[in-house]
């Protein structure tokens, strides 16, 4: 007999007096406003046309050593021949410190580890900006933090322009013409089609950042018109929203000429072999990004050198990037903060609240090597409950019973009000940083509406009564509630990412707070990649997770706001029969998100997000935990860091600051390059050809 047997229908019939009392009781309360905390610098708002254009320039330049060592030696074509017909040109007026000079390195420190280089095949490069620097996407959104609100639309990138058909169902995009991969092979619509047909549409492949066909709308098709033209056909009319999905990380094609021969459709490989065909030791994987991996030492470092075929220039015709090298020290995320503050690293997104006080103290000193600037409260954590009851992740009996609890509103409410959010936030850091987060859209962001936010404050007693009402009582007297009718102890596993102290601290906090409620929550703490795999495959009951950009910007990652497709949600995906067993309020969430995607009317969109927020928070779609600001820490020697660059908004700061335009003035350049005067794949680099 299933000892977890859990018939909530039955429990409903046995409703005790206490539950009636709780239901009559209003569990909602006044949501305190977040403590005042001003962002420390504001962007200068501009139009996209102020930032960049595409055009041919009369002459082009490159670092002198590239000309003398490679071009003059005949191993590399002249720069003008390496650039596309009309390169992307960054405008000087939008560069905070103007035209840059070549040289130096940005020394990143990261907590992740590269699984390999097959990004579109689903391999992680270790995060922290490695993949952002290697991959270029059809459009770009990171820099949108400084674009005027009424002109908000993704920046062109690999797609340099586009137009809609009259009925709005077709979108024709023009790709940059004559651009090349870092090995000199042409970039064409063939790369785009390989990504789409053999990676997105092929359900055996899961591109790293979760692109699925539904990310671009149900029934959407894509075709190549010619080498530099692609055509999208949408069921909806003018769904401009999908332009955001064509940015990082859901539409960044890989090098088809290298990847295709390994793909099962064109080889004898299995999908697993395809995914793993480019291990971290494989050097010089062709990229469209500004830097190429040329050295890898396990648990030590990834070194990247400038891409000699990079297709972006400044107005003087200097080929970008200005920085010759990028380092990624393979350490921990906490060490990234420490090193950036101390000056042995150059960059950090200060995002683990536990490090705030120390980092602030050190950075305030005049001699501090790095500047630290706080932005808005765009880092948030929730407790996500696995809402699939039809087989996603193949739950055993115990897990299935938990899934059924997760799907019960009284249960979710009970968990929510058993969490003391103030205490949880304070346990990370005291002071005006953290704010009570009831879930849903973040306070302080464009679509947030307090009046549409339902808040269930901490109320342990009522939480207990709600669980009693569900028939979850401690029948064997061991302090843990049992499933109804003499069932087993209620045991729930909680997934969290050990790469971040904050994730595990919050998860431990939740576990501790469930104890007085009589629920045994068992830590399932996993290192990043394993955590990702368990999440992707649905093997979790609960998950404490840092939230994505969809809750900050709404327009980026929109499809993830609800289970709009079989694989778009982080905690509710299709079960064994391929369908998502949506709860009624989730179906409403899906309709709301789809309606948002289908309209570009600003007033309508604002109303739809109010509905979304109401449905989300009223139904405790997830249990919001805490929300706080992050700070960008960057060494003072770097120039061209835009004012008000947030660590996280449409994308992470590694994209937002437009690293290919960042430079170090000559008098501040340090001796940081590990492979000076080398190019990827060229003699003298570790990945020598
Ligand atoms: C990790 C880090 C973030 C950011 C991203 C970039 O998630 O925690 O701060 O660097 O990588 O992908």
XYZ file of C-alpha atoms and ligand atoms in Angstrom:
701
model
C 0.000 0.000 0.000
C 1.198 3.460 -0.768
C 2.035 4.886 2.581
C 2.161 8.371 1.109
C -1.321 7.969 -0.258
C -2.666 11.405 -0.374
C -6.204 12.028 -1.375
C -6.766 15.701 -1.019
C -10.296 15.227 -2.261
C -10.880 12.967 0.721
C -9.112 15.343 3.034
C -11.405 18.050 1.751
C -14.411 16.141 3.023
C -12.871 15.848 6.452
C -12.332 19.565 6.750
C -11.886 20.291 10.388
C -13.283 23.231 12.241
C -9.836 24.729 12.357
C -9.501 24.965 8.599
C -12.848 26.675 8.339
C -11.562 29.127 10.881
C -8.384 29.712 8.894
C -10.253 30.128 5.669
C -12.518 32.690 7.218
C -9.447 34.457 8.494
C -7.877 36.847 6.050
C -4.296 35.716 5.635
C -3.300 38.697 3.558
C -1.534 41.701 4.993
C -0.013 45.047 4.139
C 3.194 44.616 2.169
C 5.870 46.868 3.646
C 7.537 49.122 1.096
C 11.139 48.131 0.459
C 13.577 50.213 2.496
C 14.772 53.237 0.548
C 17.959 52.431 -1.308
C 19.006 54.703 -4.127
C 20.883 53.311 -7.083
C 24.305 54.930 -7.113
C 24.425 56.012 -10.720
C 21.861 56.614 -13.424
C 22.162 55.824 -17.109
C 22.233 58.532 -19.748
C 19.232 57.516 -21.845
C 19.778 57.428 -25.605
C 18.323 56.070 -28.851
C 19.683 52.886 -30.380
C 20.901 54.923 -33.362
C 23.041 56.922 -30.927
C 24.878 53.749 -29.943
C 25.699 52.106 -33.263
C 25.216 51.918 -37.000
C 26.404 49.660 -39.809
C 28.571 51.228 -42.449
C 31.740 50.915 -44.461
C 34.539 53.228 -43.347
C 37.321 54.593 -45.552
C 40.037 52.786 -43.608
C 40.454 50.210 -40.884
C 43.066 49.635 -38.204
C 44.202 46.869 -35.917
C 46.845 46.464 -33.223
C 50.288 47.106 -34.783
C 51.544 43.650 -33.791
C 48.717 41.970 -35.700
C 49.840 43.721 -38.878
C 53.525 43.115 -38.404
C 53.426 39.557 -37.084
C 50.543 38.112 -39.064
C 49.372 40.236 -41.966
C 52.861 41.153 -43.144
C 53.941 37.536 -42.731
C 51.095 36.460 -44.967
C 49.340 34.259 -42.389
C 46.350 36.581 -42.020
C 44.516 38.659 -44.639
C 44.574 42.448 -44.197
C 42.044 43.806 -41.735
C 39.811 45.350 -44.415
C 39.390 41.900 -45.945
C 38.596 40.307 -42.630
C 35.781 42.725 -41.885
C 32.268 42.503 -43.337
C 31.069 44.785 -46.103
C 29.534 47.111 -43.528
C 30.864 46.439 -40.043
C 28.972 47.445 -36.936
C 30.313 50.853 -35.935
C 30.063 52.043 -32.324
C 29.578 55.766 -32.173
C 32.152 57.794 -30.294
C 29.574 60.133 -28.761
C 28.029 57.211 -26.908
C 31.387 55.995 -25.556
C 31.738 57.398 -22.038
C 35.496 57.932 -22.498
C 35.683 58.033 -26.285
C 37.820 56.109 -28.746
C 40.001 53.574 -27.013
C 43.454 52.108 -27.371
C 44.509 48.484 -27.739
C 45.984 46.352 -25.009
C 45.587 44.710 -21.615
C 43.258 42.095 -20.233
C 40.054 41.850 -18.250
C 40.659 39.349 -15.493
C 37.409 37.613 -14.617
C 37.006 35.115 -11.815
C 34.163 32.615 -12.020
C 32.621 29.890 -9.908
C 31.455 27.682 -12.765
C 33.492 25.245 -14.850
C 33.368 24.768 -18.601
C 31.692 21.512 -19.582
C 32.854 22.127 -23.127
C 32.274 24.487 -26.012
C 29.114 23.130 -27.603
C 26.944 25.961 -26.379
C 24.034 25.380 -28.770
C 24.285 21.658 -28.041
C 23.648 22.392 -24.363
C 27.067 22.669 -22.762
C 27.810 25.303 -20.167
C 31.025 27.258 -20.485
C 31.009 28.036 -16.767
C 29.045 31.306 -16.940
C 30.402 34.580 -15.612
C 30.552 36.024 -19.114
C 32.554 33.369 -21.005
C 29.671 32.410 -23.248
C 28.466 36.014 -23.472
C 31.877 37.009 -24.855
C 32.017 34.097 -27.320
C 28.485 34.132 -28.644
C 26.839 36.785 -30.745
C 23.125 36.647 -31.274
C 20.673 37.919 -33.882
C 19.719 40.827 -31.628
C 21.116 42.213 -28.377
C 19.398 43.394 -25.222
C 22.021 43.901 -22.489
C 22.655 47.567 -23.366
C 18.924 48.363 -23.359
C 19.225 49.589 -19.783
C 20.311 52.905 -21.332
C 17.776 53.063 -24.157
C 14.864 55.512 -23.842
C 11.790 53.703 -22.551
C 9.533 54.788 -25.410
C 12.059 53.521 -27.977
C 12.675 50.204 -26.325
C 13.390 47.476 -28.857
C 16.321 45.077 -29.136
C 19.531 46.320 -30.709
C 20.475 44.893 -34.074
C 23.470 42.567 -33.927
C 24.044 39.644 -36.312
C 20.714 40.728 -37.803
C 21.540 44.260 -38.861
C 18.009 45.202 -39.887
C 14.559 43.701 -40.321
C 11.125 44.484 -41.649
C 7.612 43.172 -41.085
C 5.240 42.166 -43.856
C 2.077 44.219 -44.142
C -0.051 41.650 -42.311
C 2.618 41.350 -39.638
C 3.026 37.579 -39.969
C 6.378 37.645 -41.692
C 9.583 39.109 -40.400
C 12.465 39.370 -42.853
C 15.883 39.825 -41.289
C 19.060 40.921 -43.022
C 22.194 39.376 -41.625
C 25.489 41.160 -41.495
C 27.077 40.520 -44.901
C 30.551 39.098 -45.296
C 31.270 38.624 -41.578
C 33.461 35.674 -40.672
C 33.868 33.226 -37.815
C 37.093 33.588 -35.877
C 38.703 30.918 -38.111
C 37.918 32.925 -41.235
C 34.951 30.847 -42.462
C 31.977 32.919 -43.646
C 29.018 33.430 -41.333
C 25.789 32.954 -43.289
C 22.145 31.992 -42.958
C 23.362 28.375 -43.036
C 24.647 28.857 -39.475
C 21.285 30.283 -38.472
C 19.377 27.418 -40.072
C 21.622 24.789 -38.494
C 20.890 26.303 -35.090
C 17.163 26.397 -35.749
C 16.574 23.075 -37.526
C 19.082 20.827 -35.821
C 19.231 22.304 -32.341
C 16.069 24.228 -31.476
C 13.543 22.142 -33.437
C 15.335 18.869 -32.680
C 13.888 17.987 -29.294
C 16.857 15.713 -28.562
C 19.020 18.814 -28.207
C 18.605 21.326 -25.389
C 20.531 24.505 -26.167
C 22.116 25.887 -23.025
C 19.798 28.745 -22.221
C 16.685 26.748 -22.918
C 15.584 27.800 -26.403
C 12.602 25.707 -27.490
C 10.326 26.229 -30.504
C 7.748 27.822 -28.186
C 10.283 30.439 -27.145
C 9.512 31.944 -30.557
C 5.777 31.233 -30.560
C 3.740 28.161 -31.409
C 3.806 27.260 -35.091
C 6.603 29.696 -35.904
C 8.731 28.791 -38.922
C 12.077 30.077 -40.112
C 13.634 29.800 -43.558
C 16.702 31.059 -45.352
C 15.921 33.281 -48.316
C 19.557 33.609 -49.354
C 22.973 33.654 -47.679
C 22.206 36.848 -45.797
C 18.427 36.891 -45.514
C 16.170 34.862 -43.248
C 12.416 34.931 -42.979
C 10.318 34.187 -39.916
C 6.621 33.361 -40.194
C 4.544 33.784 -37.055
C 0.979 32.774 -36.325
C 0.537 36.036 -34.456
C 0.661 39.391 -36.160
C 3.721 41.520 -35.444
C 4.900 39.744 -32.294
C 7.806 42.136 -31.700
C 8.293 40.390 -28.437
C 10.194 37.591 -30.155
C 12.945 40.018 -31.111
C 13.969 39.767 -27.448
C 14.104 35.983 -27.690
C 16.523 36.400 -30.611
C 19.084 37.948 -28.254
C 21.326 36.225 -25.705
C 20.940 33.375 -24.855
C 18.200 31.911 -27.018
C 19.312 32.793 -30.558
C 23.098 32.742 -30.760
C 24.068 30.419 -33.615
C 27.148 28.212 -33.389
C 29.672 27.465 -36.153
C 27.762 25.065 -38.413
C 30.919 24.133 -40.323
C 32.409 22.660 -37.138
C 29.303 21.438 -35.307
C 27.274 19.905 -38.128
C 29.685 17.027 -38.870
C 29.227 15.895 -35.231
C 25.421 16.156 -35.158
C 23.516 12.830 -35.253
C 21.571 13.967 -38.333
C 24.848 14.086 -40.264
C 27.013 11.505 -38.477
C 26.915 8.233 -36.575
C 27.160 10.079 -33.275
C 24.584 9.787 -30.528
C 23.125 13.023 -29.159
C 25.303 12.657 -26.088
C 28.387 12.381 -28.304
C 27.320 15.455 -30.240
C 26.872 17.439 -27.039
C 30.279 16.405 -25.767
C 32.216 16.593 -29.031
C 34.056 19.760 -27.986
C 35.464 19.201 -24.497
C 37.102 22.090 -22.604
C 40.539 20.971 -23.869
C 39.433 21.645 -27.445
C 40.943 25.025 -28.296
C 40.086 27.742 -30.813
C 36.451 26.832 -31.293
C 35.277 29.308 -33.939
C 33.190 32.130 -32.490
C 31.510 35.300 -33.683
C 32.303 36.944 -30.346
C 35.256 39.157 -29.544
C 37.435 36.561 -27.798
C 38.341 32.926 -28.521
C 39.448 30.305 -25.949
C 43.143 29.517 -26.478
C 44.143 27.959 -23.187
C 42.397 25.830 -20.583
C 43.831 24.526 -17.348
C 41.329 22.548 -15.264
C 40.330 24.310 -12.041
C 42.749 27.063 -12.891
C 42.059 29.272 -15.885
C 40.530 29.777 -19.307
C 42.417 32.306 -21.421
C 40.841 33.928 -24.445
C 42.508 36.020 -27.137
C 41.133 38.605 -29.518
C 39.179 37.340 -32.519
C 41.058 38.577 -35.599
C 37.830 38.455 -37.628
C 35.662 40.380 -35.183
C 33.125 42.411 -37.148
C 32.709 45.513 -35.012
C 34.774 48.702 -35.186
C 34.851 52.194 -33.709
C 34.231 55.326 -35.781
C 37.960 55.692 -36.484
C 37.873 52.247 -38.081
C 39.747 50.482 -35.281
C 38.741 46.858 -35.225
C 37.383 45.847 -31.838
C 37.845 44.595 -29.191
C 40.282 46.990 -27.589
C 41.220 44.415 -24.945
C 43.562 41.757 -26.323
C 42.833 39.108 -23.738
C 40.211 37.851 -21.309
C 40.918 35.667 -18.302
C 38.503 33.478 -16.439
C 40.074 32.202 -13.255
C 38.257 29.027 -12.262
C 37.579 29.644 -8.605
C 34.376 30.445 -6.691
C 31.758 33.156 -7.077
C 32.565 34.487 -3.613
C 36.224 34.712 -4.610
C 35.166 36.801 -7.595
C 33.978 39.484 -5.155
C 37.070 39.227 -2.993
C 39.496 39.421 -5.911
C 37.669 42.266 -7.650
C 37.700 44.308 -4.458
C 41.351 43.496 -3.812
C 42.421 44.242 -7.387
C 43.729 40.790 -8.348
C 40.552 40.354 -10.389
C 38.924 43.040 -12.476
C 35.216 42.453 -12.458
C 32.410 41.180 -10.293
C 28.668 41.235 -10.104
C 28.352 41.644 -6.355
C 25.226 39.558 -5.989
C 25.692 37.514 -2.824
C 24.288 39.714 -0.119
C 26.531 38.119 2.516
C 29.532 39.871 0.915
C 28.048 43.360 0.814
C 29.361 44.852 4.017
C 32.942 43.727 3.570
C 33.010 44.727 -0.115
C 31.532 48.144 0.635
C 34.030 48.800 3.403
C 37.065 47.977 1.277
C 35.801 49.825 -1.781
C 35.166 53.009 0.174
C 38.893 53.464 0.826
C 40.613 56.029 -1.411
C 43.258 53.530 -2.381
C 40.688 50.927 -3.403
C 41.612 49.515 -6.817
C 38.000 48.993 -7.882
C 34.852 51.061 -7.998
C 31.666 49.588 -6.666
C 28.250 50.801 -7.702
C 24.935 49.527 -6.475
C 21.936 49.395 -8.799
C 18.264 48.530 -8.350
C 16.894 45.502 -6.484
C 17.000 43.064 -9.387
C 18.320 39.986 -7.631
C 15.513 37.850 -6.253
C 15.012 34.368 -4.920
C 11.933 32.197 -4.678
C 11.043 28.743 -3.549
C 9.686 26.931 -6.591
C 7.504 23.880 -6.122
C 7.419 21.245 -8.807
C 3.849 21.514 -10.098
C 3.828 18.546 -12.453
C 1.625 15.645 -11.392
C 1.791 13.827 -14.716
C 5.255 12.413 -14.637
C 7.852 15.101 -15.351
C 11.050 13.859 -13.726
C 9.534 10.429 -13.021
C 8.647 10.947 -9.362
C 8.393 7.938 -7.061
C 5.356 7.546 -4.777
C 6.700 9.891 -2.139
C 7.606 12.573 -4.647
C 4.280 12.174 -6.430
C 2.465 12.782 -3.138
C 4.527 15.931 -2.624
C 3.678 17.089 -6.151
C 0.001 16.743 -5.269
C 0.541 18.821 -2.160
C 2.421 21.396 -4.225
C -0.619 21.707 -6.456
C -2.860 22.579 -3.515
C -3.350 26.286 -2.836
C -3.791 25.890 0.926
C -0.550 23.988 1.047
C 1.341 26.652 -0.899
C -0.204 29.334 1.304
C 0.811 27.446 4.424
C 4.413 27.237 3.236
C 4.399 30.866 2.232
C 3.191 32.127 5.624
C 5.558 29.840 7.481
C 8.458 31.738 5.909
C 9.613 34.749 7.880
C 10.944 36.773 4.968
C 12.280 39.611 7.045
C 14.391 37.225 9.082
C 15.524 35.416 5.965
C 16.701 38.664 4.360
C 18.380 39.843 7.546
C 20.199 36.544 7.843
C 22.013 37.391 4.616
C 22.794 40.990 5.401
C 21.458 43.606 7.769
C 20.705 47.085 6.563
C 18.576 48.582 3.824
C 19.482 45.980 1.209
C 16.990 43.146 1.268
C 13.259 43.582 0.882
C 10.384 41.248 1.600
C 9.574 39.569 -1.702
C 6.065 38.170 -2.055
C 6.891 36.664 -5.458
C 6.110 37.823 -8.981
C 7.378 41.019 -10.524
C 9.938 42.899 -8.493
C 9.081 46.109 -6.674
C 10.825 48.985 -8.419
C 10.640 47.525 -11.943
C 8.607 48.907 -14.852
C 5.607 46.555 -14.724
C 5.313 46.179 -10.943
C 2.041 47.270 -9.384
C 1.742 47.118 -5.632
C -2.057 47.201 -5.681
C -2.060 43.990 -7.730
C 0.248 42.244 -5.302
C -1.200 39.926 -2.685
C 0.996 39.490 0.334
C 0.569 36.724 2.897
C 2.648 37.748 5.909
C 4.377 35.422 8.314
C 1.843 33.565 10.436
C 3.125 30.230 11.660
C 0.010 29.387 13.626
C -2.309 29.834 10.661
C 0.135 27.844 8.540
C -0.213 24.928 10.933
C -3.973 25.175 10.855
C -3.971 25.102 7.063
C -1.941 21.895 7.103
C -4.216 20.396 9.767
C -7.111 21.180 7.471
C -5.442 19.202 4.716
C -5.299 16.206 6.999
C -1.559 16.519 7.435
C -1.174 15.853 11.134
C 1.494 14.220 13.217
C -0.196 10.878 13.782
C 2.865 9.053 15.109
C 4.028 11.772 17.472
C 7.554 12.165 16.094
C 7.205 15.869 15.438
C 6.713 15.461 11.692
C 3.320 15.655 10.083
C 2.096 12.536 8.329
C 0.246 12.120 5.096
C -3.469 11.532 5.784
C -4.839 8.232 6.940
C -1.752 6.974 8.701
C 0.603 7.817 5.879
C 4.350 8.337 6.124
C 6.075 11.439 7.425
C 5.864 14.318 5.011
C 9.392 14.551 3.635
C 10.267 17.035 0.971
C 13.575 17.476 -0.811
C 14.884 20.948 -1.521
C 17.241 21.516 -4.435
C 19.769 24.362 -4.245
C 22.986 25.362 -5.978
C 26.139 24.985 -3.866
C 28.118 27.273 -6.190
C 26.544 30.199 -4.352
C 26.568 30.740 -0.604
C 23.365 32.740 -0.928
C 21.447 29.884 -2.516
C 22.356 27.423 0.198
C 21.915 29.972 3.021
C 18.412 30.745 1.851
C 17.633 27.065 1.379
C 18.902 26.315 4.884
C 16.743 29.146 6.184
C 13.680 27.640 4.528
C 14.493 24.198 5.904
C 14.780 25.625 9.420
C 11.500 27.489 9.074
C 9.653 24.355 7.986
C 10.703 22.523 11.131
C 8.299 24.239 13.558
C 5.594 23.661 10.962
C 6.239 19.932 11.224
C 7.586 19.344 7.734
C 10.852 17.531 7.169
C 12.655 19.259 4.374
C 15.817 17.528 3.241
C 18.620 19.438 1.583
C 19.462 18.307 -1.909
C 22.340 20.680 -2.454
C 24.128 20.210 -5.752
C 27.011 21.847 -7.544
C 25.899 24.118 -10.426
C 25.957 21.761 -13.388
C 24.329 18.906 -11.478
C 21.739 21.345 -10.162
C 21.008 22.496 -13.713
C 20.575 18.900 -14.858
C 18.186 18.036 -12.018
C 16.170 21.153 -12.672
C 16.037 20.519 -16.413
C 14.922 16.941 -15.904
C 12.342 17.804 -13.246
C 14.019 15.819 -10.481
C 13.100 17.989 -7.523
C 10.223 18.560 -5.101
C 11.186 22.112 -4.193
C 13.939 24.348 -5.504
C 15.358 27.590 -4.137
C 16.390 29.447 -7.261
C 17.729 32.850 -8.206
C 15.223 34.291 -10.655
C 15.782 35.136 -14.297
C 15.517 38.394 -16.182
C 11.860 37.796 -17.054
C 10.837 39.058 -13.623
C 12.970 42.185 -13.985
C 12.362 43.224 -17.575
C 9.271 41.133 -18.425
C 10.154 41.564 -22.120
C 13.254 39.366 -21.926
C 12.586 35.679 -21.378
C 8.842 36.338 -21.431
C 7.879 32.792 -22.398
C 9.360 31.617 -19.067
C 6.842 33.676 -17.078
C 4.359 30.801 -17.364
C 4.248 27.297 -18.856
C 3.479 28.717 -22.309
C 5.107 25.676 -23.921
C 6.046 22.164 -22.821
C 9.515 23.260 -21.691
C 9.345 27.000 -20.994
C 8.744 26.961 -17.228
C 11.446 26.212 -14.675
C 9.187 24.191 -12.403
C 6.285 22.931 -14.467
C 7.031 21.090 -17.671
C 5.311 18.471 -19.760
C 4.831 15.047 -18.242
C 5.212 11.665 -19.858
C 2.281 12.214 -22.240
C 3.796 15.446 -23.536
C 1.186 17.698 -21.976
C 1.532 20.197 -19.139
C -1.153 19.527 -16.506
C -1.892 23.178 -15.880
C -3.793 24.225 -12.785
C -6.704 26.545 -13.621
C -4.845 29.671 -12.485
C -1.799 28.594 -14.482
C -3.955 28.395 -17.594
C -4.914 31.997 -16.860
C -1.252 32.900 -16.404
C -0.477 31.334 -19.773
C -3.292 33.286 -21.458
C -2.102 36.485 -19.840
C 1.502 35.990 -20.925
C 0.444 35.050 -24.459
C -1.769 38.127 -24.638
C 1.201 40.213 -23.506
C 3.367 38.707 -26.255
C 0.617 39.445 -28.776
C 0.227 43.128 -28.147
C 2.606 46.023 -28.261
C 0.042 48.436 -26.831
C 1.742 49.873 -23.755
C -1.428 50.428 -21.707
C -2.739 46.967 -22.483
C 0.598 45.448 -21.556
C 0.618 47.249 -18.217
C -2.898 45.937 -17.470
C -1.922 42.394 -18.437
C 1.038 42.465 -16.085
C -1.255 43.606 -13.271
C -3.374 40.544 -13.948
C -0.247 38.421 -14.029
C 0.962 39.791 -10.713
C -2.417 39.248 -9.095
C -2.708 35.652 -10.305
C 0.885 34.939 -9.358
C 0.840 36.311 -5.835
C -2.741 35.399 -4.895
C -2.112 31.787 -5.884
C 1.418 31.631 -4.459
C 2.706 30.491 -7.825
C 6.102 30.444 -6.155
C 7.007 31.331 -2.593
C 8.879 34.624 -2.915
C 11.752 34.894 -0.451
C 13.922 37.979 -0.750
C 14.862 40.671 -3.219
C 17.937 42.911 -3.114
C 20.240 45.082 -5.233
C 23.548 44.046 -6.721
C 26.641 46.110 -7.343
C 28.984 46.224 -10.276
C 32.602 46.062 -9.139
C 35.096 46.998 -11.780
C 38.749 47.893 -11.598
C 39.358 51.612 -11.897
C 41.772 51.249 -14.825
C 38.961 50.425 -17.265
C 37.432 53.150 -19.429
C 34.122 53.255 -21.316
C 32.039 51.696 -18.560
C 28.569 53.167 -19.128
C 26.965 55.047 -16.230
C 24.216 53.187 -14.446
C 25.087 49.793 -15.927
C 23.095 47.338 -13.800
C 24.525 43.952 -12.927
C 21.274 42.364 -14.079
C 18.387 43.692 -16.082
C 17.835 42.505 -19.657
C 21.055 40.572 -19.269
C 24.087 40.391 -17.005
C 26.619 43.204 -16.741
C 29.117 41.267 -18.869
C 26.798 42.086 -21.769
C 25.508 45.428 -20.471
C 28.875 47.183 -20.341
C 29.636 46.284 -23.999
C 33.018 44.759 -23.228
C 34.258 44.979 -26.817
C 34.295 48.800 -26.392
C 35.924 48.782 -22.964
C 39.610 49.741 -22.875
C 42.497 50.587 -20.595
C 44.225 53.933 -21.201
C 47.884 53.466 -22.068
C 49.269 54.899 -18.833
C 47.156 52.499 -16.820
C 47.843 49.321 -18.783
C 49.282 46.497 -16.759
C 51.387 43.540 -17.706
C 48.488 41.100 -17.607
C 48.528 39.373 -20.967
C 49.573 35.734 -20.691
C 49.919 35.250 -24.437
C 51.028 38.631 -25.728
C 51.041 39.172 -29.463
C 49.339 35.892 -30.281
C 46.107 35.192 -32.092
C 43.796 32.195 -31.718
C 45.038 29.209 -33.627
C 48.184 31.043 -34.622
C 51.752 29.953 -33.947
C 52.722 31.031 -30.460
C 49.322 30.547 -28.855
C 48.668 27.419 -26.821
C 46.233 26.204 -29.391
C 48.882 26.567 -32.076
C 47.800 25.423 -35.488
C 26.640 33.705 -13.270
C 26.954 34.789 -12.261
C 26.350 36.111 -12.705
C 26.792 36.423 -14.107
C 26.367 35.308 -15.007
C 26.730 35.569 -16.434
O 25.295 33.383 -13.243
O 26.428 34.447 -11.007
O 26.757 37.142 -11.855
O 28.177 36.605 -14.130
O 26.973 34.107 -14.580
O 26.228 34.537 -17.236
